[in-house]
Amino acid sequence: LQTRMQSLQPDPKAQYRSVYEALKKIVLTEGFWRPLRGINVTMLGAGPAHAMYFACYEKMKSSLSDTIQHGGNSHLANGIAGSVATLLHDAVMNPAEVVKQRMQMFNSPYKSVLACVRTVQRTEGLGAFYRSYTTQLTMNVPFQAIHFITYEFMQEQVNPRRDYNPCSHILSGAVAGAVAAAATTPLDVCKTLLNTQENMALSSVNISGHLSGMLNAFKTVYQLGGVWGYFRGVQARVIYQMPSTAIAWSVYEFFKYFLTKHRLDKRT
């Protein structure tokens, strides 16, 4: 839904006024499973990407907190650790995101993930899978910095003892995801344009070939939609990120608690 609603020059049949209308229209006209196209490639990349992401975050957060605040909770350390962890995460997830978004566009010509990968590689080269990588990082570094700082801040408020508390992890994760998603929506709109290379959008502003670079994307979005264009799909983005970050943090905190408890039990 987010990809469709962020489309800057959509086909008249793919214009939506709200998240609910978009979901209803896609299901009725394109089938029940259409909103889930490309989810398999996202799932394939998510495992190794998140493993590197959280491992890097914990290690850097611990090291930086010791240096900056002598073992205490440092928001600066949390932000830096989250930003660095994003470099590893996005190196895996950026190609998966390109494939997913191309498959989710209206009238997408790709029949499968493999067909999409082969066609993009043959017609645009391997660089197409990383065309939006710098924009992805430019978006995700502030997103993750805001995300981790907000999560740790919320934990200080609702779970100051830092015990394993599923409700506090879900609440903190949801709030952190919503705040970070809303703040970085303009960057996400630019990333979607770079990933999808919408022909109708680019031709309407006399751009031939491929659009590249964050600055060009920002200019194009403004030409096509003005200031509001930067916030297309903000509702869908927040709705998507809230459960996503809530689930990610609750699962991560559970396994962190389980493994730590298991290690302590073995020692005793």
PDB file of N, CA and C in Angstrom, residues 3-4 7 11 14 16 26 30 34-38 97-117 119-120 124 195-196 198-199:
ATOM      1  N   THR A   3       3.893   1.719  -1.143  1.00  0.00           N
ATOM      2  CA  THR A   3       4.509   1.940  -2.456  1.00  0.00           C
ATOM      3  C   THR A   3       3.502   2.540  -3.424  1.00  0.00           C
ATOM      4  N   ARG A   4       2.277   1.999  -3.466  1.00  0.00           N
ATOM      5  CA  ARG A   4       1.241   2.503  -4.366  1.00  0.00           C
ATOM      6  C   ARG A   4       0.873   3.948  -4.031  1.00  0.00           C
ATOM      7  N   SER A   7       3.260   6.660  -5.114  1.00  0.00           N
ATOM      8  CA  SER A   7       3.416   6.861  -6.551  1.00  0.00           C
ATOM      9  C   SER A   7       3.056   8.302  -6.903  1.00  0.00           C
ATOM     10  N   ASP A  11      -1.231   5.559 -12.525  1.00  0.00           N
ATOM     11  CA  ASP A  11      -2.277   5.299 -13.493  1.00  0.00           C
ATOM     12  C   ASP A  11      -3.612   5.711 -12.862  1.00  0.00           C
ATOM     13  N   ALA A  14      -5.053   3.506 -10.427  1.00  0.00           N
ATOM     14  CA  ALA A  14      -4.273   3.231  -9.209  1.00  0.00           C
ATOM     15  C   ALA A  14      -4.136   4.491  -8.359  1.00  0.00           C
ATOM     16  N   TYR A  16      -5.517   6.466  -5.080  1.00  0.00           N
ATOM     17  CA  TYR A  16      -6.216   6.130  -3.844  1.00  0.00           C
ATOM     18  C   TYR A  16      -6.263   7.330  -2.901  1.00  0.00           C
ATOM     19  N   ILE A  26      -7.371  -2.565  -4.307  1.00  0.00           N
ATOM     20  CA  ILE A  26      -6.365  -3.518  -4.803  1.00  0.00           C
ATOM     21  C   ILE A  26      -6.889  -4.948  -4.703  1.00  0.00           C
ATOM     22  N   GLU A  30      -7.427  -6.568  -8.173  1.00  0.00           N
ATOM     23  CA  GLU A  30      -6.207  -7.309  -8.520  1.00  0.00           C
ATOM     24  C   GLU A  30      -6.035  -8.621  -7.762  1.00  0.00           C
ATOM     25  N   ARG A  34      -2.574  -9.780  -3.904  1.00  0.00           N
ATOM     26  CA  ARG A  34      -1.781  -8.735  -4.562  1.00  0.00           C
ATOM     27  C   ARG A  34      -1.011  -7.846  -3.567  1.00  0.00           C
ATOM     28  N   PRO A  35      -1.618  -7.443  -2.425  1.00  0.00           N
ATOM     29  CA  PRO A  35      -0.866  -6.589  -1.490  1.00  0.00           C
ATOM     30  C   PRO A  35       0.366  -7.265  -0.888  1.00  0.00           C
ATOM     31  N   LEU A  36       0.432  -8.606  -1.023  1.00  0.00           N
ATOM     32  CA  LEU A  36       1.558  -9.341  -0.427  1.00  0.00           C
ATOM     33  C   LEU A  36       2.644  -9.687  -1.448  1.00  0.00           C
ATOM     34  N   ARG A  37       2.524  -9.169  -2.671  1.00  0.00           N
ATOM     35  CA  ARG A  37       3.542  -9.465  -3.688  1.00  0.00           C
ATOM     36  C   ARG A  37       4.911  -8.980  -3.225  1.00  0.00           C
ATOM     37  N   GLY A  38       5.924  -9.812  -3.423  1.00  0.00           N
ATOM     38  CA  GLY A  38       7.288  -9.436  -3.081  1.00  0.00           C
ATOM     39  C   GLY A  38       7.649  -9.677  -1.625  1.00  0.00           C
ATOM     40  N   GLU A  97      14.429  -4.625  -1.274  1.00  0.00           N
ATOM     41  CA  GLU A  97      13.431  -3.554  -1.329  1.00  0.00           C
ATOM     42  C   GLU A  97      13.154  -3.128  -2.767  1.00  0.00           C
ATOM     43  N   VAL A  98      14.187  -3.067  -3.599  1.00  0.00           N
ATOM     44  CA  VAL A  98      14.023  -2.703  -5.010  1.00  0.00           C
ATOM     45  C   VAL A  98      13.093  -3.702  -5.701  1.00  0.00           C
ATOM     46  N   VAL A  99      13.368  -4.988  -5.494  1.00  0.00           N
ATOM     47  CA  VAL A  99      12.556  -6.042  -6.117  1.00  0.00           C
ATOM     48  C   VAL A  99      11.122  -5.995  -5.601  1.00  0.00           C
ATOM     49  N   LYS A 100      10.953  -5.858  -4.295  1.00  0.00           N
ATOM     50  CA  LYS A 100       9.618  -5.828  -3.695  1.00  0.00           C
ATOM     51  C   LYS A 100       8.790  -4.678  -4.248  1.00  0.00           C
ATOM     52  N   GLN A 101       9.374  -3.479  -4.308  1.00  0.00           N
ATOM     53  CA  GLN A 101       8.614  -2.319  -4.759  1.00  0.00           C
ATOM     54  C   GLN A 101       8.278  -2.396  -6.242  1.00  0.00           C
ATOM     55  N   ARG A 102       9.163  -2.944  -7.049  1.00  0.00           N
ATOM     56  CA  ARG A 102       8.864  -3.078  -8.481  1.00  0.00           C
ATOM     57  C   ARG A 102       7.728  -4.072  -8.704  1.00  0.00           C
ATOM     58  N   MET A 103       7.673  -5.097  -7.886  1.00  0.00           N
ATOM     59  CA  MET A 103       6.609  -6.082  -8.020  1.00  0.00           C
ATOM     60  C   MET A 103       5.272  -5.559  -7.505  1.00  0.00           C
ATOM     61  N   GLN A 104       5.315  -4.557  -6.631  1.00  0.00           N
ATOM     62  CA  GLN A 104       4.084  -4.034  -6.040  1.00  0.00           C
ATOM     63  C   GLN A 104       3.470  -2.880  -6.832  1.00  0.00           C
ATOM     64  N   MET A 105       4.195  -2.339  -7.802  1.00  0.00           N
ATOM     65  CA  MET A 105       3.643  -1.240  -8.598  1.00  0.00           C
ATOM     66  C   MET A 105       2.457  -1.717  -9.430  1.00  0.00           C
ATOM     67  N   PHE A 106       1.560  -0.776  -9.747  1.00  0.00           N
ATOM     68  CA  PHE A 106       0.385  -1.094 -10.559  1.00  0.00           C
ATOM     69  C   PHE A 106       0.832  -1.573 -11.936  1.00  0.00           C
ATOM     70  N   ASN A 107       0.197  -2.665 -12.413  1.00  0.00           N
ATOM     71  CA  ASN A 107       0.532  -3.268 -13.708  1.00  0.00           C
ATOM     72  C   ASN A 107       2.000  -3.658 -13.800  1.00  0.00           C
ATOM     73  N   SER A 108       2.574  -4.132 -12.706  1.00  0.00           N
ATOM     74  CA  SER A 108       3.970  -4.570 -12.713  1.00  0.00           C
ATOM     75  C   SER A 108       4.155  -5.684 -13.742  1.00  0.00           C
ATOM     76  N   PRO A 109       5.184  -5.588 -14.605  1.00  0.00           N
ATOM     77  CA  PRO A 109       5.374  -6.595 -15.651  1.00  0.00           C
ATOM     78  C   PRO A 109       6.045  -7.876 -15.146  1.00  0.00           C
ATOM     79  N   TYR A 110       6.473  -7.893 -13.899  1.00  0.00           N
ATOM     80  CA  TYR A 110       7.233  -9.025 -13.380  1.00  0.00           C
ATOM     81  C   TYR A 110       6.316 -10.096 -12.787  1.00  0.00           C
ATOM     82  N   LYS A 111       6.521 -11.342 -13.224  1.00  0.00           N
ATOM     83  CA  LYS A 111       5.666 -12.442 -12.780  1.00  0.00           C
ATOM     84  C   LYS A 111       6.157 -13.089 -11.494  1.00  0.00           C
ATOM     85  N   SER A 112       7.461 -12.959 -11.224  1.00  0.00           N
ATOM     86  CA  SER A 112       8.024 -13.582 -10.023  1.00  0.00           C
ATOM     87  C   SER A 112       9.253 -12.795  -9.587  1.00  0.00           C
ATOM     88  N   VAL A 113       9.734 -13.113  -8.382  1.00  0.00           N
ATOM     89  CA  VAL A 113      10.937 -12.460  -7.858  1.00  0.00           C
ATOM     90  C   VAL A 113      12.129 -12.717  -8.766  1.00  0.00           C
ATOM     91  N   LEU A 114      12.298 -13.963  -9.173  1.00  0.00           N
ATOM     92  CA  LEU A 114      13.430 -14.323 -10.023  1.00  0.00           C
ATOM     93  C   LEU A 114      13.366 -13.612 -11.370  1.00  0.00           C
ATOM     94  N   ALA A 115      12.160 -13.525 -11.939  1.00  0.00           N
ATOM     95  CA  ALA A 115      11.988 -12.834 -13.223  1.00  0.00           C
ATOM     96  C   ALA A 115      12.328 -11.353 -13.073  1.00  0.00           C
ATOM     97  N   CYS A 116      11.940 -10.758 -11.965  1.00  0.00           N
ATOM     98  CA  CYS A 116      12.238  -9.344 -11.706  1.00  0.00           C
ATOM     99  C   CYS A 116      13.741  -9.128 -11.596  1.00  0.00           C
ATOM    100  N   VAL A 117      14.423  -9.984 -10.823  1.00  0.00           N
ATOM    101  CA  VAL A 117      15.868  -9.871 -10.640  1.00  0.00           C
ATOM    102  C   VAL A 117      16.591  -9.985 -11.983  1.00  0.00           C
ATOM    103  N   THR A 119      15.405  -9.552 -15.091  1.00  0.00           N
ATOM    104  CA  THR A 119      15.081  -8.460 -16.015  1.00  0.00           C
ATOM    105  C   THR A 119      15.811  -7.171 -15.637  1.00  0.00           C
ATOM    106  N   VAL A 120      15.795  -6.836 -14.353  1.00  0.00           N
ATOM    107  CA  VAL A 120      16.469  -5.617 -13.896  1.00  0.00           C
ATOM    108  C   VAL A 120      17.968  -5.710 -14.135  1.00  0.00           C
ATOM    109  N   GLU A 124      19.173  -3.030 -16.732  1.00  0.00           N
ATOM    110  CA  GLU A 124      19.707  -1.860 -16.030  1.00  0.00           C
ATOM    111  C   GLU A 124      21.039  -2.109 -15.336  1.00  0.00           C
ATOM    112  N   ASN A 195      13.675   3.864  -6.567  1.00  0.00           N
ATOM    113  CA  ASN A 195      13.560   2.410  -6.711  1.00  0.00           C
ATOM    114  C   ASN A 195      12.670   2.013  -7.880  1.00  0.00           C
ATOM    115  N   THR A 196      11.566   2.741  -8.064  1.00  0.00           N
ATOM    116  CA  THR A 196      10.577   2.329  -9.057  1.00  0.00           C
ATOM    117  C   THR A 196      10.797   2.965 -10.425  1.00  0.00           C
ATOM    118  N   GLU A 198       9.367   5.523 -11.934  1.00  0.00           N
ATOM    119  CA  GLU A 198       8.061   5.632 -12.588  1.00  0.00           C
ATOM    120  C   GLU A 198       8.159   6.381 -13.919  1.00  0.00           C
ATOM    121  N   ASN A 199       7.786   5.706 -14.985  1.00  0.00           N
ATOM    122  CA  ASN A 199       7.896   6.305 -16.322  1.00  0.00           C
ATOM    123  C   ASN A 199       7.013   7.538 -16.476  1.00  0.00           C
TER     124      ASN A 199
END
